[in-house]
mmCIF file of C-alpha atoms and ligand atoms in Angstrom:
data_model
loop_
_atom_site.group_PDB
_atom_site.id
_atom_site.type_symbol
_atom_site.label_atom_id
_atom_site.label_comp_id
_atom_site.label_asym_id
_atom_site.label_seq_id
_atom_site.Cartn_x
_atom_site.Cartn_y
_atom_site.Cartn_z
ATOM 1 C CA MET A 867 97.422 148.860 122.205
ATOM 2 C CA SER A 868 94.522 150.223 119.608
ATOM 3 C CA ASP A 869 91.087 148.931 120.462
ATOM 4 C CA LEU A 870 92.123 146.959 117.196
ATOM 5 C CA ALA A 871 94.952 144.803 118.539
ATOM 6 C CA GLY A 872 92.944 144.793 121.686
ATOM 7 C CA ARG A 873 89.575 142.893 120.037
ATOM 8 C CA LEU A 874 92.617 140.756 117.694
ATOM 9 C CA ALA A 875 93.868 139.927 121.184
ATOM 10 C CA GLY A 876 90.436 139.403 122.835
ATOM 11 C CA VAL A 877 89.278 137.076 120.452
ATOM 12 C CA ARG A 878 92.600 134.880 119.830
ATOM 13 C CA SER A 879 92.233 134.266 123.396
ATOM 14 C CA GLU A 880 89.093 133.209 123.707
ATOM 15 C CA ILE A 881 89.738 131.300 120.165
ATOM 16 C CA ASP A 882 92.651 129.262 122.388
ATOM 17 C CA ASP A 883 90.701 128.545 125.136
ATOM 18 C CA ALA A 884 87.820 127.309 122.991
ATOM 19 C CA ALA A 885 89.830 124.667 121.632
ATOM 20 C CA ARG A 886 91.580 123.787 124.972
ATOM 21 C CA ALA A 887 88.484 123.187 126.058
ATOM 22 C CA ALA A 888 87.425 120.744 123.039
ATOM 23 C CA GLY A 889 90.921 119.073 123.139
ATOM 24 C CA ARG A 890 91.709 120.834 120.330
ATOM 25 C CA GLU A 891 94.778 122.250 119.265
ATOM 26 C CA PRO A 892 94.850 125.675 118.718
ATOM 27 C CA GLY A 893 97.203 126.218 115.878
ATOM 28 C CA ALA A 894 95.258 123.920 114.031
ATOM 29 C CA LEU A 895 92.630 126.551 113.644
ATOM 30 C CA THR A 896 92.655 129.744 110.782
ATOM 31 C CA LEU A 897 91.295 132.652 111.842
ATOM 32 C CA ILE A 898 90.271 134.367 109.055
ATOM 33 C CA VAL A 899 89.042 138.486 109.826
ATOM 34 C CA VAL A 900 85.951 139.178 107.594
ATOM 35 C CA THR A 901 86.919 142.990 106.319
ATOM 36 C CA LYS A 902 84.420 143.651 104.391
ATOM 37 C CA PHE A 903 82.949 147.224 104.357
ATOM 38 C CA HIS A 904 85.903 148.211 105.915
ATOM 39 C CA PRO A 905 88.498 150.152 103.883
ATOM 40 C CA ALA A 906 91.656 148.871 102.772
ATOM 41 C CA SER A 907 93.669 150.510 105.393
ATOM 42 C CA LEU A 908 91.906 148.123 108.413
ATOM 43 C CA VAL A 909 93.103 145.449 106.384
ATOM 44 C CA ALA A 910 96.715 146.935 106.384
ATOM 45 C CA GLU A 911 96.502 147.250 109.853
ATOM 46 C CA LEU A 912 95.638 144.144 110.633
ATOM 47 C CA ALA A 913 98.262 142.619 108.457
ATOM 48 C CA ALA A 914 100.863 144.708 111.158
ATOM 49 C CA LEU A 915 99.208 143.021 114.378
ATOM 50 C CA GLY A 916 99.996 139.445 112.590
ATOM 51 C CA ILE A 917 96.997 138.410 110.003
ATOM 52 C CA ARG A 918 97.593 136.768 107.315
ATOM 53 C CA ASP A 919 93.994 135.322 106.458
ATOM 54 C CA VAL A 920 91.371 138.050 105.305
ATOM 55 C CA GLY A 921 87.863 137.327 103.708
ATOM 56 C CA GLU A 922 85.302 139.337 101.820
ATOM 57 C CA ASN A 923 81.648 138.644 100.215
ATOM 58 C CA ARG A 924 81.695 141.147 97.516
ATOM 59 C CA HIS A 925 83.929 140.724 94.637
ATOM 60 C CA GLN A 926 84.685 144.424 93.330
ATOM 61 C CA GLU A 927 85.138 145.261 96.754
ATOM 62 C CA ALA A 928 87.844 142.742 96.719
ATOM 63 C CA ARG A 929 89.256 143.019 94.216
ATOM 64 C CA GLU A 930 89.813 146.745 94.634
ATOM 65 C CA LYS A 931 91.416 145.436 97.879
ATOM 66 C CA ALA A 932 93.575 142.649 97.520
ATOM 67 C CA ALA A 933 95.302 144.860 94.060
ATOM 68 C CA GLU A 934 95.659 148.290 96.690
ATOM 69 C CA LEU A 935 97.845 145.625 99.552
ATOM 70 C CA ALA A 936 98.876 143.073 96.671
ATOM 71 C CA GLY A 937 102.760 144.102 99.127
ATOM 72 C CA LEU A 938 101.032 142.506 101.977
ATOM 73 C CA GLY A 939 101.624 138.699 101.081
ATOM 74 C CA LEU A 940 98.186 138.261 101.933
ATOM 75 C CA THR A 941 95.882 134.954 101.778
ATOM 76 C CA TRP A 942 92.244 136.594 100.612
ATOM 77 C CA HIS A 943 89.206 134.471 101.124
ATOM 78 C CA PHE A 944 86.066 134.584 98.892
ATOM 79 C CA VAL A 945 82.846 133.931 101.608
ATOM 80 C CA GLY A 946 80.029 135.546 99.571
ATOM 81 C CA GLN A 947 77.574 134.659 96.759
ATOM 82 C CA LEU A 948 79.285 134.252 94.077
ATOM 83 C CA GLN A 949 78.216 134.346 90.262
ATOM 84 C CA SER A 950 79.153 131.984 87.701
ATOM 85 C CA LYS A 951 80.410 134.655 85.129
ATOM 86 C CA LYS A 952 82.649 136.523 88.290
ATOM 87 C CA ALA A 953 83.470 133.178 89.309
ATOM 88 C CA ARG A 954 87.086 133.587 87.235
ATOM 89 C CA GLN A 955 87.649 137.388 88.197
ATOM 90 C CA VAL A 956 87.796 136.479 92.267
ATOM 91 C CA ARG A 957 90.249 133.320 91.524
ATOM 92 C CA GLU A 958 93.055 135.947 89.948
ATOM 93 C CA TYR A 959 93.031 137.680 93.744
ATOM 94 C CA ALA A 960 91.423 134.555 96.159
ATOM 95 C CA SER A 961 92.944 131.568 97.148
ATOM 96 C CA VAL A 962 90.291 130.411 98.385
ATOM 97 C CA ILE A 963 86.040 130.394 97.901
ATOM 98 C CA HIS A 964 84.463 129.225 100.302
ATOM 99 C CA SER A 965 81.027 129.710 98.943
ATOM 100 C CA LEU A 966 80.740 126.839 96.604
ATOM 101 C CA ASP A 967 76.841 125.996 95.897
ATOM 102 C CA ARG A 968 76.023 125.838 92.185
ATOM 103 C CA GLU A 969 77.078 123.567 89.194
ATOM 104 C CA SER A 970 77.196 126.960 87.117
ATOM 105 C CA VAL A 971 80.070 128.322 89.511
ATOM 106 C CA VAL A 972 82.151 125.166 89.767
ATOM 107 C CA ASP A 973 82.408 124.198 85.804
ATOM 108 C CA ALA A 974 83.569 128.374 85.459
ATOM 109 C CA LEU A 975 85.921 127.177 87.431
ATOM 110 C CA ARG A 976 87.214 124.551 85.607
ATOM 111 C CA SER A 977 90.730 124.789 84.447
ATOM 112 C CA ASP A 978 93.660 123.467 83.500
ATOM 113 C CA GLU A 979 96.607 125.577 84.841
ATOM 114 C CA ALA A 980 94.666 127.970 87.514
ATOM 115 C CA SER A 981 93.841 126.366 90.514
ATOM 116 C CA VAL A 982 91.710 127.298 93.636
ATOM 117 C CA ASP A 983 90.593 125.671 97.031
ATOM 118 C CA GLY A 984 87.301 125.012 97.503
ATOM 119 C CA PHE A 985 84.527 124.571 100.182
ATOM 120 C CA ILE A 986 80.956 123.378 99.194
ATOM 121 C CA GLN A 987 79.147 125.575 101.178
ATOM 122 C CA VAL A 988 75.618 123.458 102.774
ATOM 123 C CA ASN A 989 72.673 125.112 103.664
ATOM 124 C CA LEU A 990 71.393 124.431 107.245
ATOM 125 C CA THR A 991 67.956 126.138 106.255
ATOM 126 C CA ASP A 992 64.929 125.640 104.655
ATOM 127 C CA ASP A 993 64.919 128.896 102.959
ATOM 128 C CA PRO A 994 67.001 128.792 100.013
ATOM 129 C CA GLY A 995 67.980 132.467 99.650
ATOM 130 C CA ARG A 996 70.350 132.093 102.387
ATOM 131 C CA GLY A 997 72.513 130.292 99.646
ATOM 132 C CA GLY A 998 74.319 126.958 100.011
ATOM 133 C CA VAL A 999 73.560 123.384 98.965
ATOM 134 C CA ARG A 1000 70.849 121.230 100.355
ATOM 135 C CA PRO A 1001 72.380 118.140 103.019
ATOM 136 C CA ASP A 1002 70.541 115.816 100.152
ATOM 137 C CA ASP A 1003 72.299 117.203 97.264
ATOM 138 C CA LEU A 1004 75.571 116.874 99.135
ATOM 139 C CA GLU A 1005 77.197 113.929 97.043
ATOM 140 C CA PRO A 1006 76.104 114.253 93.757
ATOM 141 C CA PHE A 1007 77.380 118.194 94.369
ATOM 142 C CA ALA A 1008 80.803 117.470 95.250
ATOM 143 C CA GLU A 1009 81.008 114.933 92.686
ATOM 144 C CA ARG A 1010 80.670 117.144 90.567
ATOM 145 C CA VAL A 1011 83.561 119.453 92.160
ATOM 146 C CA LEU A 1012 85.194 116.459 92.869
ATOM 147 C CA GLY A 1013 85.187 115.761 88.518
ATOM 148 C CA THR A 1014 86.486 120.248 87.969
ATOM 149 C CA PRO A 1015 90.191 120.154 87.383
ATOM 150 C CA GLY A 1016 90.957 123.644 88.519
ATOM 151 C CA ILE A 1017 89.201 122.670 92.061
ATOM 152 C CA ARG A 1018 90.957 121.029 95.843
ATOM 153 C CA LEU A 1019 88.372 120.558 97.129
ATOM 154 C CA ARG A 1020 89.160 121.363 101.104
ATOM 155 C CA GLY A 1021 85.732 120.510 102.948
ATOM 156 C CA LEU A 1022 82.659 122.154 103.891
ATOM 157 C CA MET A 1023 80.833 125.650 104.967
ATOM 158 C CA ALA A 1024 78.477 126.985 106.725
ATOM 159 C CA VAL A 1025 76.569 129.636 108.398
ATOM 160 C CA ALA A 1026 74.322 128.909 111.388
ATOM 161 C CA PRO A 1027 70.539 129.682 111.213
ATOM 162 C CA LEU A 1028 69.535 132.438 112.917
ATOM 163 C CA ASP A 1029 66.699 130.363 114.281
ATOM 164 C CA GLU A 1030 68.274 127.433 115.924
ATOM 165 C CA ALA A 1031 71.116 126.754 118.897
ATOM 166 C CA PRO A 1032 74.164 127.303 116.681
ATOM 167 C CA ARG A 1033 76.080 124.234 117.897
ATOM 168 C CA PRO A 1034 73.012 121.266 116.634
ATOM 169 C CA ALA A 1035 73.585 123.158 113.831
ATOM 170 C CA PHE A 1036 77.146 123.073 113.508
ATOM 171 C CA ALA A 1037 77.116 119.403 114.290
ATOM 172 C CA ARG A 1038 75.295 118.760 111.627
ATOM 173 C CA VAL A 1039 77.731 119.908 109.728
ATOM 174 C CA ARG A 1040 80.773 117.751 110.620
ATOM 175 C CA ASP A 1041 77.915 114.690 110.039
ATOM 176 C CA LEU A 1042 78.150 116.054 106.706
ATOM 177 C CA GLY A 1043 81.374 116.417 105.988
ATOM 178 C CA GLU A 1044 82.033 112.675 107.915
ATOM 179 C CA ARG A 1045 79.552 111.725 104.995
ATOM 180 C CA MET A 1046 81.124 113.782 101.915
ATOM 181 C CA ARG A 1047 84.872 111.573 103.295
ATOM 182 C CA ARG A 1048 83.709 109.285 101.946
ATOM 183 C CA LEU A 1049 84.093 110.558 98.508
ATOM 184 C CA ALA A 1050 86.312 113.385 99.234
ATOM 185 C CA PRO A 1051 88.874 111.610 101.533
ATOM 186 C CA GLU A 1052 91.421 114.542 101.358
ATOM 187 C CA ALA A 1053 88.465 117.112 102.350
ATOM 188 C CA THR A 1054 88.769 117.429 105.928
ATOM 189 C CA ASP A 1055 87.952 121.056 106.860
ATOM 190 C CA LEU A 1056 85.168 122.414 108.134
ATOM 191 C CA SER A 1057 84.971 126.445 107.892
ATOM 192 C CA MET A 1058 82.259 127.654 110.464
ATOM 193 C CA GLY A 1059 81.843 130.006 113.123
ATOM 194 C CA MET A 1060 81.181 133.663 113.385
ATOM 195 C CA SER A 1061 81.381 136.954 115.710
ATOM 196 C CA HIS A 1062 78.458 135.292 117.885
ATOM 197 C CA ASP A 1063 79.083 130.928 117.586
ATOM 198 C CA PHE A 1064 82.941 130.694 117.360
ATOM 199 C CA ARG A 1065 82.931 129.355 120.179
ATOM 200 C CA GLU A 1066 80.419 126.180 119.351
ATOM 201 C CA ALA A 1067 82.402 126.004 116.043
ATOM 202 C CA ILE A 1068 85.592 125.259 117.516
ATOM 203 C CA ALA A 1069 83.454 122.534 119.859
ATOM 204 C CA GLU A 1070 81.998 120.826 117.053
ATOM 205 C CA GLY A 1071 85.329 120.668 115.081
ATOM 206 C CA ALA A 1072 85.960 123.930 112.566
ATOM 207 C CA THR A 1073 88.906 124.224 111.149
ATOM 208 C CA HIS A 1074 88.461 127.750 109.145
ATOM 209 C CA LEU A 1075 87.169 130.891 112.075
ATOM 210 C CA ARG A 1076 85.537 133.223 109.654
ATOM 211 C CA ILE A 1077 84.899 136.352 112.538
ATOM 212 C CA GLY A 1078 84.510 140.036 111.024
ATOM 213 C CA THR A 1079 83.130 142.628 113.926
ATOM 214 C CA ALA A 1080 84.771 141.382 116.798
ATOM 215 C CA ILE A 1081 87.832 141.997 115.462
ATOM 216 C CA THR A 1082 86.991 144.805 113.262
ATOM 217 C CA GLY A 1083 84.216 146.994 114.689
ATOM 218 C CA ASN A 1084 81.371 147.811 113.781
ATOM 219 C CA ARG A 1085 81.318 147.429 109.944
ATOM 220 C CA PRO A 1086 80.676 151.125 108.506
ATOM 221 C CA THR A 1087 77.143 151.443 106.867
ATOM 222 C CA ARG A 1088 77.308 150.737 103.182
ATOM 223 C CA GLY A 1089 77.463 154.627 101.737
HETATM 224 C C1 LIG B 407 80.097 138.896 107.319
HETATM 225 C C2 LIG B 407 80.332 137.280 107.254
HETATM 226 C C3 LIG B 407 81.058 136.777 108.520
HETATM 227 C C4 LIG B 407 81.374 137.394 109.442
HETATM 228 O O1 LIG B 407 80.612 137.653 110.310
HETATM 229 P P1 LIG B 407 80.736 138.679 111.712
HETATM 230 O O2 LIG B 407 79.300 138.729 112.535
HETATM 231 O O3 LIG B 407 80.766 139.713 111.580
HETATM 232 O O4 LIG B 407 81.666 137.929 112.463
HETATM 233 C C5 LIG B 407 81.249 135.519 108.071
HETATM 234 N N1 LIG B 407 81.003 134.337 107.048
HETATM 235 C C6 LIG B 407 80.199 134.869 106.222
HETATM 236 C C7 LIG B 407 79.624 134.501 105.290
HETATM 237 C C8 LIG B 407 80.378 136.226 106.458
HETATM 238 O O5 LIG B 407 79.474 137.170 105.164
#
């Protein structure tokens, strides 16, 4: 077994264990392998190992890889901060955008023809630089998304803060998700959990895991 296959198998079995421990069905979780900074060849290896969902956080890099691997039938998830002037281009290859956090981005995705799945990113810190909507602003922002043709709201996305235990932070996301469902009953998904905290995220109801280095190995440094 290659190192990549070994790490993937290890993470998969940990996901299964965490799901069962939480009384959840492992098959209900979507594993997105975040492949940023890695070459398209690594994404192709992952596809050969059965991965269908891949995540990227930079538009240029994501677009190139998606074009190169167009024949593989992968689902591309955009998980990085998004500029409104790039938003329409991202929709051309990405089926899911996890980082809706600005009205200008939402407005740029308005369309009567094309459609994209979207998660609202919530900021669990006090630092606006970390991206995401402030919890206090969630309802008006969700209304904006719901009023925008071309976006199908799936749920919430979050990154755990660096200076806090992940589990209570993910519990806050779960609560915010329940709050938002009063406005958007179909938006039941929670995109949370990365290499170091996916077990805690599963315990708090994550439906979409965004896991990079635990599967891919360390990211190559940027050239
Ligand atoms: C890079 C990244 C991940 C994956 O991080 P790892 O720690 O490598 O698992 C998940 N989500 C987002 C938004 C990212 O940018």
